[in-house]
CSV table of C-alpha atoms in Angstrom, one decimal:
chain,number,residue,atom,x,y,z
A,237,MET,CA,0.0,0.0,0.0
A,238,GLU,CA,1.4,3.4,-1.0
A,239,THR,CA,1.3,6.5,1.2
A,240,PRO,CA,-1.5,8.7,-0.2
A,241,ASP,CA,-0.3,11.8,-2.0
A,242,GLU,CA,-0.9,15.0,0.0
A,243,THR,CA,-3.5,16.2,-2.4
A,244,ILE,CA,-5.7,13.2,-1.8
A,245,THR,CA,-9.0,13.7,0.0
A,246,PRO,CA,-10.8,10.6,1.1
A,247,ALA,CA,-13.4,9.5,-1.4
A,248,PRO,CA,-16.8,8.2,-0.3
A,249,VAL,CA,-17.0,4.4,-0.3
A,250,PRO,CA,-18.9,3.4,-3.5
A,251,ALA,CA,-21.8,1.4,-2.1
A,252,ALA,CA,-21.9,-1.1,-5.0
A,253,THR,CA,-18.3,-2.2,-4.7
A,254,GLY,CA,-17.1,-1.3,-1.2
A,255,ILE,CA,-14.0,0.3,-2.7
A,256,THR,CA,-12.2,3.2,-1.0
A,257,THR,CA,-9.7,5.1,-3.0
A,258,GLY,CA,-8.3,8.5,-2.8
A,259,ILE,CA,-7.8,8.6,-6.6
A,260,ALA,CA,-11.5,8.7,-7.2
A,261,ALA,CA,-11.6,12.1,-5.5
A,262,GLN,CA,-8.9,13.6,-7.7
A,263,ASP,CA,-9.0,15.0,-11.2
A,264,TRP,CA,-6.6,13.8,-13.9
A,265,ASP,CA,-4.0,16.5,-13.3
A,266,ALA,CA,-3.7,15.7,-9.6
A,267,ALA,CA,-3.8,12.0,-10.0
A,268,ALA,CA,-1.4,11.9,-13.0
A,269,ALA,CA,1.3,13.6,-10.9
A,270,ASP,CA,2.0,10.1,-9.7
A,271,PRO,CA,3.9,8.6,-12.7
A,272,ARG,CA,2.7,5.1,-11.8
A,273,TYR,CA,-0.9,6.1,-11.9
A,274,ARG,CA,-0.4,7.9,-15.2
A,275,ALA,CA,1.3,4.9,-16.8
A,276,ALA,CA,-1.6,2.7,-15.5
A,277,VAL,CA,-4.2,4.9,-17.1
A,278,VAL,CA,-2.3,5.1,-20.4
A,279,ASP,CA,-2.2,1.3,-20.4
A,280,LEU,CA,-5.9,1.1,-19.5
A,281,LEU,CA,-6.9,3.5,-22.3
A,282,GLY,CA,-4.6,1.8,-24.7
A,283,ALA,CA,-6.1,-1.6,-23.9
A,284,LEU,CA,-9.7,-0.3,-24.2
A,285,ALA,CA,-8.9,1.5,-27.4
A,286,TYR,CA,-7.4,-1.5,-29.1
A,287,GLY,CA,-10.3,-3.6,-27.7
A,288,GLU,CA,-12.8,-1.3,-29.4
A,289,LEU,CA,-11.0,-1.3,-32.7
A,290,ALA,CA,-10.7,-5.1,-32.7
A,291,ALA,CA,-14.4,-5.4,-31.7
A,292,PHE,CA,-15.2,-3.1,-34.7
A,293,GLU,CA,-13.4,-5.4,-37.0
A,294,ARG,CA,-14.8,-8.6,-35.7
A,295,LEU,CA,-18.4,-7.3,-35.6
A,296,ALA,CA,-18.1,-6.1,-39.1
A,297,GLU,CA,-16.8,-9.5,-40.1
A,298,ASP,CA,-19.5,-11.3,-38.3
A,299,ALA,CA,-22.1,-9.1,-39.9
A,300,LYS,CA,-21.4,-11.1,-43.1
A,301,LEU,CA,-23.0,-14.1,-41.5
A,302,ALA,CA,-26.3,-12.3,-41.0
A,303,PRO,CA,-29.3,-14.2,-42.5
A,304,THR,CA,-31.1,-10.9,-43.4
A,305,LEU,CA,-30.2,-7.4,-44.3
A,306,GLU,CA,-31.9,-6.2,-41.1
A,307,ASP,CA,-29.7,-8.5,-39.0
A,308,LYS,CA,-26.7,-7.4,-40.9
A,309,ALA,CA,-27.5,-3.7,-40.2
A,310,GLU,CA,-27.9,-4.4,-36.4
A,311,LEU,CA,-24.4,-5.9,-36.2
A,312,ALA,CA,-23.0,-3.2,-38.4
A,313,ALA,CA,-24.6,-0.6,-36.0
A,314,MET,CA,-22.8,-2.2,-33.1
A,315,ALA,CA,-19.5,-2.2,-35.1
A,316,ALA,CA,-19.9,1.5,-35.8
A,317,ALA,CA,-20.6,2.2,-32.2
A,318,GLU,CA,-17.4,0.4,-31.2
A,319,PHE,CA,-15.5,2.5,-33.7
A,320,HIS,CA,-16.8,5.7,-32.1
A,321,HIS,CA,-15.7,4.4,-28.7
A,322,PHE,CA,-12.3,3.8,-30.1
A,323,GLU,CA,-12.2,7.4,-31.4
A,324,ARG,CA,-13.0,8.8,-28.0
A,325,LEU,CA,-10.4,6.8,-26.3
A,326,ARG,CA,-7.8,7.5,-28.9
A,327,ASP,CA,-8.6,11.3,-28.8
A,328,ARG,CA,-8.2,11.2,-25.0
A,329,LEU,CA,-4.8,9.6,-25.3
A,330,THR,CA,-3.7,12.3,-27.7
A,331,GLU,CA,-5.1,14.9,-25.4
A,332,ILE,CA,-3.0,13.8,-22.5
A,333,GLY,CA,0.1,13.8,-24.8
A,334,GLU,CA,0.4,10.1,-25.6
A,335,THR,CA,0.7,8.4,-28.9
A,336,ALA,CA,-2.4,6.3,-29.2
A,337,ASN,CA,-0.8,3.6,-31.4
A,338,LEU,CA,2.1,3.1,-28.9
A,339,ALA,CA,-0.4,2.9,-26.0
A,340,MET,CA,-2.4,0.3,-27.9
A,341,GLU,CA,0.4,-1.8,-29.2
A,342,PRO,CA,1.1,-3.9,-26.1
A,343,PHE,CA,-2.4,-5.2,-26.1
A,344,GLY,CA,-2.7,-6.2,-29.8
A,345,ALA,CA,-1.3,-9.7,-29.5
A,346,ALA,CA,-3.7,-10.8,-26.6
A,347,LEU,CA,-6.8,-9.3,-28.2
A,348,ASP,CA,-6.0,-10.6,-31.7
A,349,GLU,CA,-5.4,-14.0,-30.2
A,350,PHE,CA,-8.7,-13.9,-28.3
A,351,HIS,CA,-10.6,-13.1,-31.6
A,352,ARG,CA,-8.6,-15.7,-33.5
A,353,LEU,CA,-9.5,-18.4,-31.0
A,354,THR,CA,-13.2,-17.3,-30.9
A,355,ALA,CA,-14.1,-16.7,-34.6
A,356,PRO,CA,-17.8,-17.6,-34.7
A,357,SER,CA,-18.7,-20.4,-37.1
A,358,ASP,CA,-22.2,-19.2,-37.7
A,359,TRP,CA,-24.6,-16.3,-37.2
A,360,LEU,CA,-25.9,-17.5,-33.8
A,361,GLU,CA,-22.4,-17.9,-32.4
A,362,GLY,CA,-21.7,-14.4,-33.7
A,363,LEU,CA,-24.8,-13.1,-31.9
A,364,VAL,CA,-23.8,-14.8,-28.6
A,365,LYS,CA,-20.3,-13.4,-28.9
A,366,ALA,CA,-21.5,-9.9,-29.6
A,367,TYR,CA,-23.9,-10.1,-26.6
A,368,VAL,CA,-21.4,-11.7,-24.2
A,369,GLY,CA,-18.6,-9.3,-25.3
A,370,ASP,CA,-20.7,-6.2,-25.0
A,371,SER,CA,-22.0,-7.2,-21.6
A,372,ILE,CA,-18.6,-8.1,-20.2
A,373,ALA,CA,-17.0,-5.0,-21.6
A,374,SER,CA,-19.8,-3.0,-20.0
A,375,ASP,CA,-19.4,-4.7,-16.6
A,376,PHE,CA,-15.7,-4.2,-16.7
A,377,TYR,CA,-16.0,-0.4,-17.6
A,378,ARG,CA,-18.3,0.0,-14.7
A,379,GLU,CA,-16.0,-1.8,-12.2
A,380,VAL,CA,-12.9,0.1,-13.4
A,381,ALA,CA,-14.6,3.5,-13.5
A,382,ALA,CA,-14.9,3.5,-9.7
A,383,ARG,CA,-11.1,3.3,-9.4
A,384,LEU,CA,-10.3,6.2,-11.7
A,385,ASP,CA,-9.7,9.9,-11.3
A,386,SER,CA,-12.8,12.0,-12.1
A,387,ASP,CA,-11.8,13.0,-15.6
A,388,THR,CA,-10.9,9.5,-16.8
A,389,ARG,CA,-14.0,8.2,-15.0
A,390,THR,CA,-16.2,10.6,-17.0
A,391,LEU,CA,-14.7,9.3,-20.2
A,392,VAL,CA,-15.1,5.7,-19.3
A,393,LEU,CA,-18.7,6.2,-18.2
A,394,ALA,CA,-19.5,8.1,-21.4
A,395,VAL,CA,-18.2,5.2,-23.5
A,396,LEU,CA,-20.1,2.7,-21.2
A,397,ASP,CA,-23.3,4.7,-21.5
A,398,ASP,CA,-23.2,4.1,-25.3
A,399,THR,CA,-22.9,0.3,-25.0
A,400,GLY,CA,-25.7,-2.2,-24.7
A,401,HIS,CA,-26.4,-2.4,-28.4
A,402,ALA,CA,-26.5,-6.2,-28.1
A,403,GLY,CA,-29.9,-6.5,-26.6
A,404,PHE,CA,-31.4,-7.4,-30.0
A,405,ALA,CA,-29.3,-10.6,-29.8
A,406,ILE,CA,-31.3,-12.0,-26.8
A,407,GLY,CA,-34.6,-12.4,-28.6
A,408,LYS,CA,-33.0,-14.0,-31.6
A,409,VAL,CA,-31.0,-16.5,-29.6
A,410,ARG,CA,-34.0,-17.5,-27.5
A,411,ALA,CA,-36.1,-18.0,-30.6
A,412,ALA,CA,-33.4,-20.2,-32.2
A,413,ILE,CA,-33.2,-22.3,-29.0
A,414,ALA,CA,-37.0,-22.6,-28.8
A,415,ALA,CA,-37.2,-23.8,-32.4
A,416,GLU,CA,-34.3,-26.2,-32.0
A,417,PRO,CA,-33.5,-27.0,-28.4
A,418,ARG,CA,-30.3,-28.8,-29.3
A,419,VAL,CA,-28.9,-25.5,-30.4
A,420,GLY,CA,-28.9,-24.5,-26.7
A,421,GLY,CA,-26.3,-27.1,-25.8
A,422,ARG,CA,-23.9,-26.0,-28.5
A,423,LEU,CA,-24.3,-22.3,-27.7
A,424,ALA,CA,-23.8,-22.9,-24.0
A,425,LEU,CA,-20.5,-24.6,-24.7
A,426,TRP,CA,-19.6,-21.7,-27.0
A,427,ALA,CA,-20.4,-19.1,-24.3
A,428,ARG,CA,-18.2,-21.0,-21.8
A,429,ARG,CA,-15.4,-21.0,-24.3
A,430,LEU,CA,-15.7,-17.3,-24.9
A,431,MET,CA,-15.5,-16.6,-21.2
A,432,GLY,CA,-12.6,-19.0,-20.8
A,433,GLU,CA,-10.6,-17.4,-23.6
A,434,ALA,CA,-11.4,-13.9,-22.4
A,435,LEU,CA,-10.2,-14.7,-18.8
A,436,SER,CA,-7.1,-16.4,-20.2
A,437,GLN,CA,-6.1,-13.5,-22.3
A,438,ALA,CA,-6.9,-11.0,-19.5
A,439,GLN,CA,-4.6,-13.0,-17.3
A,440,ARG,CA,-1.9,-12.8,-19.9
A,441,VAL,CA,-2.3,-9.0,-20.1
A,442,VAL,CA,-2.2,-8.6,-16.4
A,443,ALA,CA,1.0,-10.7,-16.2
A,444,ASP,CA,2.7,-8.6,-18.9
A,445,ARG,CA,1.7,-5.1,-17.9
A,446,ASP,CA,3.2,-4.0,-14.6
A,447,ALA,CA,1.6,-0.5,-14.5
A,448,LEU,CA,-1.9,-1.8,-15.2
A,449,SER,CA,-1.8,-4.7,-12.8
A,450,THR,CA,-0.2,-2.6,-10.1
A,451,MET,CA,-3.1,-0.2,-10.3
A,452,LEU,CA,-5.6,-3.1,-10.3
A,453,VAL,CA,-4.0,-4.8,-7.3
A,454,GLY,CA,-3.8,-1.7,-5.2
A,455,GLY,CA,-0.3,-0.5,-5.5
A,456,VAL,CA,-1.4,2.8,-6.8
A,457,ALA,CA,-5.1,3.3,-6.0
A,458,ASP,CA,-5.1,2.6,-2.3
A,459,GLY,CA,-7.8,0.5,-0.6
A,460,PHE,CA,-7.9,-1.9,-3.6
A,461,ASP,CA,-6.2,-5.2,-3.1
A,462,LEU,CA,-5.7,-8.5,-4.7
A,463,ALA,CA,-8.7,-9.9,-3.0
A,464,GLU,CA,-10.8,-7.1,-4.4
A,465,VAL,CA,-9.5,-7.9,-7.9
A,466,GLY,CA,-10.6,-11.5,-7.3
A,467,ARG,CA,-14.0,-10.3,-6.2
A,468,MET,CA,-14.3,-8.1,-9.3
A,469,PHE,CA,-13.7,-11.1,-11.6
A,470,SER,CA,-16.2,-13.1,-9.5
A,471,ARG,CA,-18.9,-10.4,-10.0
A,472,ILE,CA,-18.2,-10.2,-13.7
A,473,THR,CA,-18.4,-14.0,-14.0
A,474,GLU,CA,-21.6,-14.2,-11.9
A,475,ALA,CA,-23.2,-11.6,-14.1
A,476,HIS,CA,-22.2,-13.6,-17.1
A,477,THR,CA,-23.8,-16.7,-15.6
A,478,LYS,CA,-27.0,-14.9,-15.0
A,479,ARG,CA,-27.1,-13.5,-18.5
A,480,MET,CA,-26.5,-17.0,-20.0
A,481,ALA,CA,-29.4,-18.4,-17.8
A,482,ALA,CA,-31.6,-15.6,-19.1
A,483,LEU,CA,-30.7,-16.6,-22.6
A,484,GLY,CA,-31.7,-20.1,-21.8
A,485,LEU,CA,-28.1,-21.4,-21.7
A,486,ALA,CA,-26.4,-23.1,-18.8
A,487,ALA,CA,-23.2,-21.2,-18.3
B,54,MET,CA,-41.3,13.2,-72.7
B,55,GLU,CA,-44.2,13.4,-70.2
B,56,THR,CA,-46.6,16.3,-69.8
B,57,PRO,CA,-45.5,18.2,-66.7
B,58,ASP,CA,-47.8,18.0,-63.8
B,59,GLU,CA,-49.8,21.2,-63.2
B,60,THR,CA,-48.0,21.9,-59.9
B,61,ILE,CA,-44.6,22.1,-61.7
B,62,THR,CA,-42.9,25.5,-61.9
B,63,PRO,CA,-39.9,25.7,-64.3
B,64,ALA,CA,-36.7,25.1,-62.4
B,65,PRO,CA,-33.6,27.2,-63.1
B,66,VAL,CA,-31.1,25.5,-65.3
B,67,PRO,CA,-28.3,24.2,-63.1
B,68,ALA,CA,-25.2,25.8,-64.7
B,69,ALA,CA,-22.9,22.9,-64.1
B,70,THR,CA,-25.0,20.3,-65.9
B,71,GLY,CA,-27.4,22.2,-68.1
B,72,ILE,CA,-30.3,20.1,-66.8
B,73,THR,CA,-33.9,21.5,-66.8
B,74,THR,CA,-36.4,19.6,-64.8
B,75,GLY,CA,-39.7,20.5,-63.2
B,76,ILE,CA,-39.2,17.9,-60.5
B,77,ALA,CA,-36.3,19.8,-58.9
B,78,ALA,CA,-38.8,22.6,-58.1
B,79,GLN,CA,-41.2,20.3,-56.3
B,80,ASP,CA,-41.0,18.8,-52.8
B,81,TRP,CA,-41.4,15.1,-52.1
B,82,ASP,CA,-45.2,15.2,-51.6
B,83,ALA,CA,-45.8,16.9,-54.9
B,84,ALA,CA,-43.3,14.9,-56.9
B,85,ALA,CA,-44.3,11.5,-55.4
B,86,ALA,CA,-47.9,12.0,-56.6
B,87,ASP,CA,-46.5,10.5,-59.8
B,88,PRO,CA,-46.2,6.8,-59.0
B,89,ARG,CA,-43.4,6.4,-61.5
B,90,TYR,CA,-41.3,9.1,-59.8
B,91,ARG,CA,-42.0,7.6,-56.4
B,92,ALA,CA,-40.9,4.1,-57.6
B,93,ALA,CA,-37.8,5.6,-59.1
B,94,VAL,CA,-36.8,7.4,-55.9
B,95,VAL,CA,-37.5,4.2,-53.8
B,96,ASP,CA,-35.2,2.4,-56.2
B,97,LEU,CA,-32.5,5.1,-56.0
B,98,LEU,CA,-32.6,5.2,-52.1
B,99,GLY,CA,-32.6,1.4,-52.0
B,100,ALA,CA,-29.6,1.2,-54.3
B,101,LEU,CA,-27.7,3.9,-52.4
B,102,ALA,CA,-28.6,2.3,-49.0
B,103,TYR,CA,-27.4,-1.2,-50.1
B,104,GLY,CA,-24.3,0.4,-51.6
B,105,GLU,CA,-23.4,2.1,-48.3
B,106,LEU,CA,-24.0,-1.1,-46.3
B,107,ALA,CA,-21.8,-3.1,-48.7
B,108,ALA,CA,-19.2,-0.3,-48.7
B,109,PHE,CA,-19.2,-0.5,-44.9
B,110,GLU,CA,-18.5,-4.2,-45.0
B,111,ARG,CA,-15.8,-4.0,-47.6
B,112,LEU,CA,-13.9,-1.1,-46.0
B,113,ALA,CA,-14.1,-2.9,-42.6
B,114,GLU,CA,-12.7,-6.0,-44.3
B,115,ASP,CA,-10.0,-4.0,-46.1
B,116,ALA,CA,-9.0,-2.4,-42.8
B,117,LYS,CA,-7.5,-5.7,-41.9
B,118,LEU,CA,-4.8,-5.2,-44.6
B,119,ALA,CA,-3.6,-2.0,-43.0
B,120,PRO,CA,0.1,-1.9,-42.2
B,121,THR,CA,-0.3,0.3,-39.1
B,122,LEU,CA,-3.0,0.8,-36.5
B,123,GLU,CA,-3.3,4.4,-37.6
B,124,ASP,CA,-4.0,3.3,-41.2
B,125,LYS,CA,-6.5,0.7,-39.9
B,126,ALA,CA,-8.3,3.4,-37.9
B,127,GLU,CA,-8.5,5.6,-41.1
B,128,LEU,CA,-10.2,2.9,-43.1
B,129,ALA,CA,-12.4,2.0,-40.1
B,130,ALA,CA,-13.5,5.7,-39.9
B,131,MET,CA,-14.6,5.6,-43.5
B,132,ALA,CA,-16.5,2.4,-42.9
B,133,ALA,CA,-18.3,3.9,-39.9
B,134,ALA,CA,-19.2,7.0,-42.0
B,135,GLU,CA,-20.6,4.7,-44.7
B,136,PHE,CA,-22.7,3.0,-42.1
B,137,HIS,CA,-24.2,6.3,-41.0
B,138,HIS,CA,-25.1,7.1,-44.6
B,139,PHE,CA,-26.8,3.8,-44.7
B,140,GLU,CA,-28.8,4.7,-41.6
B,141,ARG,CA,-30.0,8.0,-43.0
B,142,LEU,CA,-31.1,6.4,-46.3
B,143,ARG,CA,-32.8,3.5,-44.5
B,144,ASP,CA,-34.6,5.9,-42.1
B,145,ARG,CA,-35.8,8.0,-45.1
B,146,LEU,CA,-37.2,4.9,-46.8
B,147,THR,CA,-39.0,4.0,-43.5
B,148,GLU,CA,-40.3,7.6,-43.3
B,149,ILE,CA,-41.9,7.5,-46.7
B,150,GLY,CA,-43.6,4.2,-45.8
B,151,GLU,CA,-41.3,1.8,-47.6
B,152,THR,CA,-39.6,-1.3,-46.2
B,153,ALA,CA,-35.9,-0.6,-46.5
B,154,ASN,CA,-34.9,-4.2,-46.9
B,155,LEU,CA,-37.3,-4.7,-49.8
B,156,ALA,CA,-36.1,-1.5,-51.5
B,157,MET,CA,-32.5,-2.7,-51.1
B,158,GLU,CA,-33.0,-6.3,-52.2
B,159,PRO,CA,-33.0,-5.8,-56.0
B,160,PHE,CA,-29.5,-4.2,-55.8
B,161,GLY,CA,-27.8,-6.8,-53.7
B,162,ALA,CA,-26.6,-9.1,-56.4
B,163,ALA,CA,-25.0,-6.4,-58.6
B,164,LEU,CA,-23.2,-4.7,-55.7
B,165,ASP,CA,-22.1,-8.0,-54.1
B,166,GLU,CA,-20.8,-9.1,-57.5
B,167,PHE,CA,-18.9,-5.8,-57.9
B,168,HIS,CA,-17.2,-6.3,-54.5
B,169,ARG,CA,-16.6,-10.0,-55.1
B,170,LEU,CA,-14.8,-9.1,-58.4
B,171,THR,CA,-12.8,-6.3,-56.9
B,172,ALA,CA,-11.6,-7.7,-53.6
B,173,PRO,CA,-8.2,-5.9,-53.1
B,174,SER,CA,-5.2,-8.2,-52.8
B,175,ASP,CA,-3.2,-5.8,-50.7
B,176,TRP,CA,-3.4,-2.6,-48.7
B,177,LEU,CA,-2.5,-0.3,-51.7
B,178,GLU,CA,-5.3,-1.8,-53.8
B,179,GLY,CA,-7.6,-1.3,-50.9
B,180,LEU,CA,-6.6,2.3,-50.6
B,181,VAL,CA,-7.1,2.9,-54.3
B,182,LYS,CA,-10.5,1.2,-54.2
B,183,ALA,CA,-11.6,3.3,-51.2
B,184,TYR,CA,-10.5,6.5,-52.9
B,185,VAL,CA,-12.0,5.7,-56.3
B,186,GLY,CA,-15.2,4.4,-54.8
B,187,ASP,CA,-15.7,7.3,-52.5
B,188,SER,CA,-15.0,9.8,-55.3
B,189,ILE,CA,-17.3,8.1,-57.8
B,190,ALA,CA,-20.0,7.8,-55.3
B,191,SER,CA,-19.6,11.5,-54.5
B,192,ASP,CA,-19.8,12.5,-58.2
B,193,PHE,CA,-22.8,10.4,-58.7
B,194,TYR,CA,-24.7,11.8,-55.7
B,195,ARG,CA,-24.0,15.3,-57.0
B,196,GLU,CA,-25.2,14.5,-60.5
B,197,VAL,CA,-28.3,12.8,-59.3
B,198,ALA,CA,-29.2,15.3,-56.7
B,199,ALA,CA,-29.9,18.0,-59.4
B,200,ARG,CA,-32.6,15.7,-60.8
B,201,LEU,CA,-34.5,15.1,-57.6
B,202,ASP,CA,-37.3,16.7,-55.7
B,203,SER,CA,-36.2,19.2,-53.0
B,204,ASP,CA,-36.6,16.9,-50.0
B,205,THR,CA,-34.8,13.9,-51.5
B,206,ARG,CA,-32.1,16.3,-52.9
B,207,THR,CA,-31.5,17.6,-49.3
B,208,LEU,CA,-31.0,14.1,-48.0
B,209,VAL,CA,-28.7,13.1,-50.9
B,210,LEU,CA,-26.6,16.3,-50.5
B,211,ALA,CA,-26.4,15.7,-46.8
B,212,VAL,CA,-25.0,12.3,-47.3
B,213,LEU,CA,-22.7,13.6,-50.0
B,214,ASP,CA,-21.5,16.4,-47.7
B,215,ASP,CA,-20.2,13.7,-45.3
B,216,THR,CA,-18.1,11.8,-47.9
B,217,GLY,CA,-14.6,12.6,-48.9
B,218,HIS,CA,-13.0,10.6,-46.1
B,219,ALA,CA,-10.7,9.0,-48.7
B,220,GLY,CA,-8.3,12.0,-49.1
B,221,PHE,CA,-5.8,10.4,-46.8
B,222,ALA,CA,-5.3,7.7,-49.4
B,223,ILE,CA,-3.8,10.1,-51.9
B,224,GLY,CA,-0.6,10.8,-50.0
B,225,LYS,CA,0.0,7.1,-49.2
B,226,VAL,CA,-0.5,5.9,-52.7
B,227,ARG,CA,1.8,8.6,-54.1
B,228,ALA,CA,4.5,7.8,-51.6
B,229,ALA,CA,4.3,4.1,-52.5
B,230,ILE,CA,4.7,4.9,-56.2
B,231,ALA,CA,7.6,7.2,-55.5
B,232,ALA,CA,9.3,4.5,-53.5
B,233,GLU,CA,8.7,1.8,-56.1
B,234,PRO,CA,7.6,3.2,-59.5
B,235,ARG,CA,6.5,-0.3,-60.8
B,236,VAL,CA,3.7,-0.2,-58.2
B,237,GLY,CA,2.2,2.6,-60.3
B,238,GLY,CA,1.6,0.3,-63.3
B,239,ARG,CA,-0.1,-2.3,-61.2
B,240,LEU,CA,-2.3,0.2,-59.5
B,241,ALA,CA,-3.2,1.9,-62.8
B,242,LEU,CA,-4.5,-1.5,-64.1
B,243,TRP,CA,-6.3,-2.0,-60.8
B,244,ALA,CA,-8.1,1.4,-61.0
B,245,ARG,CA,-9.1,0.7,-64.6
B,246,ARG,CA,-10.5,-2.6,-63.5
B,247,LEU,CA,-12.5,-1.0,-60.7
B,248,MET,CA,-14.0,1.5,-63.1
B,249,GLY,CA,-14.8,-1.2,-65.6
B,250,GLU,CA,-16.5,-3.4,-63.1
B,251,ALA,CA,-18.4,-0.4,-61.6
B,252,LEU,CA,-19.8,0.5,-65.1
B,253,SER,CA,-20.6,-3.0,-66.0
B,254,GLN,CA,-22.6,-3.5,-62.8
B,255,ALA,CA,-24.3,-0.1,-63.1
B,256,GLN,CA,-25.4,-1.1,-66.6
B,257,ARG,CA,-26.8,-4.3,-65.3
B,258,VAL,CA,-28.8,-2.4,-62.7
B,259,VAL,CA,-30.1,0.1,-65.2
B,260,ALA,CA,-31.2,-2.8,-67.5
B,261,ASP,CA,-33.0,-4.6,-64.7
B,262,ARG,CA,-34.7,-1.7,-63.0
B,263,ASP,CA,-37.3,0.0,-65.1
B,264,ALA,CA,-38.4,2.7,-62.7
B,265,LEU,CA,-34.8,3.9,-62.0
B,266,SER,CA,-33.7,3.9,-65.6
B,267,THR,CA,-36.9,5.6,-66.7
B,268,MET,CA,-36.1,8.4,-64.3
B,269,LEU,CA,-32.5,8.5,-65.5
B,270,VAL,CA,-33.4,8.6,-69.2
B,271,GLY,CA,-36.0,11.3,-68.8
B,272,GLY,CA,-39.3,9.5,-68.8
B,273,VAL,CA,-40.2,11.0,-65.5
B,274,ALA,CA,-38.0,14.0,-64.9
B,275,ASP,CA,-38.5,16.0,-68.0
B,276,GLY,CA,-35.6,17.7,-69.8
B,277,PHE,CA,-33.3,14.8,-69.0
B,278,ASP,CA,-32.7,12.5,-72.0
B,279,LEU,CA,-30.5,9.5,-72.9
B,280,ALA,CA,-27.8,11.8,-74.3
B,281,GLU,CA,-27.7,13.6,-70.9
B,282,VAL,CA,-27.2,10.2,-69.2
B,283,GLY,CA,-24.3,9.5,-71.5
B,284,ARG,CA,-22.8,12.9,-70.7
B,285,MET,CA,-23.3,12.2,-67.0
B,286,PHE,CA,-21.3,9.0,-67.3
B,287,SER,CA,-18.7,10.9,-69.4
B,288,ARG,CA,-18.3,13.5,-66.7
B,289,ILE,CA,-17.9,10.9,-64.0
B,290,THR,CA,-15.3,9.0,-66.1
B,291,GLU,CA,-13.4,12.2,-66.9
B,292,ALA,CA,-13.3,13.2,-63.2
B,293,HIS,CA,-12.0,9.7,-62.5
B,294,THR,CA,-9.3,10.0,-65.1
B,295,LYS,CA,-8.2,13.3,-63.6
B,296,ARG,CA,-8.0,11.9,-60.1
B,297,MET,CA,-6.0,8.9,-61.3
B,298,ALA,CA,-3.5,11.3,-63.0
B,299,ALA,CA,-3.3,13.3,-59.8
B,300,LEU,CA,-2.4,10.1,-58.0
B,301,GLY,CA,0.3,9.5,-60.6
B,302,LEU,CA,-1.6,6.7,-62.3
B,303,ALA,CA,-2.5,6.6,-66.0
B,304,ALA,CA,-6.2,5.8,-66.1
């Protein structure tokens, strides 16, 4: 645990997560005075930006599998939304004097590998992936936002606010399972694989990126320890399980 | 030549094209009272909408060939812009009581075939295609806009106003040719093929779609005859040739 910087005022405990951190009470200029916090946020924005750009590409690719023009347009709309998230994150990196491409570069391999290992083989797998990916990203943004300085938090929440385009997937997947119950077993396995690959690549990123993982395990943002990271991953996994059950899939 | 409807007031001759048409002086409600004009505009909006959706898909696909993240983001930005054009055209079709998917459907085969026959084999071919496609689309929008009722014209010009994202391609293609002059010969052939395939598919569409071609050859919008259509294609081809020369390519 680090000694809090003298500019830190204690932040209120966010009721939803039980986290206490002085960082949340600071703006970017104050928080970024700590070079470790700055490096961690650059990593975070770089990872999110690359994630959005990669999501754009994959959703645009999966749109080709759509059985109708209307379905294709729905997935294309999600892809365009991801691209605009990418733009906001990239512009923020530029604004704080960073080169977006350099900030993104360290995360390319893990995210490309995730997508390579989880290329959907049909439209339903694509829909489940879009829905699962969108939901997990949204949960992650929400968890992380509470740990950030006020300026970065505003950005992350703004990007979050514009997610949730994947709701249209729910009805289509349920209808497909109702029409052909065996489809449910295959998609349940698929969703488990998506979550497994996501966690495995996330672990790889955390192992590789000191600044980011130091922030996540409490070295920078005080009051946030390894047990809390574990709880964060538990909450995200539990939410995933509930969503899969709502889809009619055993997670 | 049709007898002008009694609500028609003579339109000023657009200086650039020399076209006179009563339709240009009417709004949608007045112009659409003629079922042949209505059908022609539904065809036009359907063709443009499908074209934008297909362009979105292909640009997103071509973005994968980008040598850097910055280049990838440029092509992805163009793709997202095309998607938003699609949304505007689709929403307009819905607004006038048409089913966008049905309006787009007749143009799918020709546009898909165009893209199938012109899949770029590398990043430079992708850039040239993005630039050529964006420019021709923009020329075509401008030509057609002058022939439309005021409401449809406003929409088409608004979509046009947001094109021109392909300018970034020019510098990159010129630099590649300067570095390796033989690249110029290959790309010149490629640009010729793009134009040839575009014209050949356009011809197929005109042959198949009575309402659209009737409008284009003056059966609905008076003062616009077959010779004028020929001149329109000439102007578009000449502009293409000039652009290719500016790129350092013999067209």
